[in-house]
Amino acid sequence: MKTKLPHQCTAPIHSAIQRFQENGIKERYQRYSGGSVDLSKGEDGIAVLTLNNPARMNALTGTMGLELDDRLNELEEWTAGKGLIVRGANNTFCSGTDLNSITVMRSSEDGLEFVTHTQRMTTRLKRLPFISVALVQGKALGAGAELITACDFRLMTPGSEICFLHKQVGIVPGWGGGARLVQIVGGQQSLKLLSGALRMDPVKALNAGLIDDILPPDEDRALEEAHHWLSQYTNAPAEIIQGLKKVISAGRELSIEEALKIERNIFGTMWSSPVSLQALAQAIKRK
Ligand SMILES: CC[C@@H](C(=O)O)C(=O)SCCNC(=O)CCNC(=O)[C@H](O)C(C)(C)COP(=O)(O)OP(=O)(O)OC[C@H]1O[C@@H](n2cnc3c(N)ncnc32)[C@H](O)[C@@H]1OP(=O)(O)O
């Protein structure tokens, strides 16, 4: 039996029970509307996903959650994709879940249903076969901070802030940001960030290993700069970038035996592909 690639492992989502739950979530989320999640796909294979709810500092409403699902569907189908920039509109990132929607979801069943959905979204984001980068301009708070852990890389502009402020609102991370933070900065550092609800400016975040770079201090050019930064990792055919990301996703999430098997399978498929043969021929010519 073939081992499934990590990005394909969402199959149980479509079980009857989950479909039932999803329908319940849809109905409920539609009641908390506002904002949008916008996607623009570039010809160079880099897409930009924008959280757009500036009146509430890009807080995530129910309908934005549903739109994010739709955008992920679109991205999963994008065979020419190589990179993704996740950002917020109006020079801020995201102030977390819309607090208006939380006040009416107070039972543990509500909470469990909510994080089952949000974890599924962040897992799909992390498993996209493209290289993703979160561009943090302004504030990334609560669920906004968790969202950036579901990207492969993180960039900040000067004056920005990341804060896992969950303690202050009486909760723990639930979007998968706790577990992913440990993978990014380690257990000790994560415990400090969460239990201290530490406000991380770009320098602190870089020193902690939470982000990968600080962009120059020109807010208007931040997206362009992030695009330029990401291009250094996406300058190859989509088949190769997607193959690389799948190998990394397998290594991140599976046992070594399963990950090696996936690596072999991807290698085997690519070995004789036209893209691979052409790149190899060029490398031989250059030698
Ligand atoms: C389960 C919840 C958890 C999760 O899903 O894991 C979370 O994410 S909890 C949410 C955590 N976020 C917060 O607690 C942030 C709350 N907001 C703030 O602290 C501040 O608004 C700010 C983000 C620091 C910005 O401050 P400032 O620049 O002074 O602007 P305002 O405070 O005037 O905000 C403008 C406008 O935006 C509304 N707003 C901001 N954040 C949210 C939010 N998360 N939900 C709903 N609305 C939000 C704020 O109320 C203002 O609206 P108006 O008063 O109508 O102008």
Short mmCIF file of N, CA and C in Angstrom, two decimals, residues 39 150 179 191 223 268 273:
data_model
loop_
_atom_site.label_atom_id
_atom_site.label_comp_id
_atom_site.label_asym_id
_atom_site.label_seq_id
_atom_site.Cartn_x
_atom_site.Cartn_y
_atom_site.Cartn_z
N LEU A 39 -7.45 36.43 -2.46
CA LEU A 39 -6.32 35.68 -3.02
C LEU A 39 -5.98 36.23 -4.39
N ALA A 150 1.80 28.58 10.97
CA ALA A 150 1.40 27.61 9.94
C ALA A 150 2.03 27.95 8.58
N ALA A 179 1.61 23.82 19.46
CA ALA A 179 2.47 22.72 19.01
C ALA A 179 3.46 23.21 17.96
N LEU A 191 7.39 28.24 26.10
CA LEU A 191 6.77 28.40 27.42
C LEU A 191 6.87 29.85 27.88
N LEU A 223 5.30 44.49 0.84
CA LEU A 223 4.85 43.33 0.07
C LEU A 223 5.86 43.00 -1.03
N GLY A 268 11.57 9.14 -7.39
CA GLY A 268 11.33 8.21 -8.51
C GLY A 268 10.45 8.84 -9.57
N SER A 273 11.22 12.83 -15.27
CA SER A 273 10.26 13.82 -15.78
C SER A 273 10.99 14.80 -16.70
#
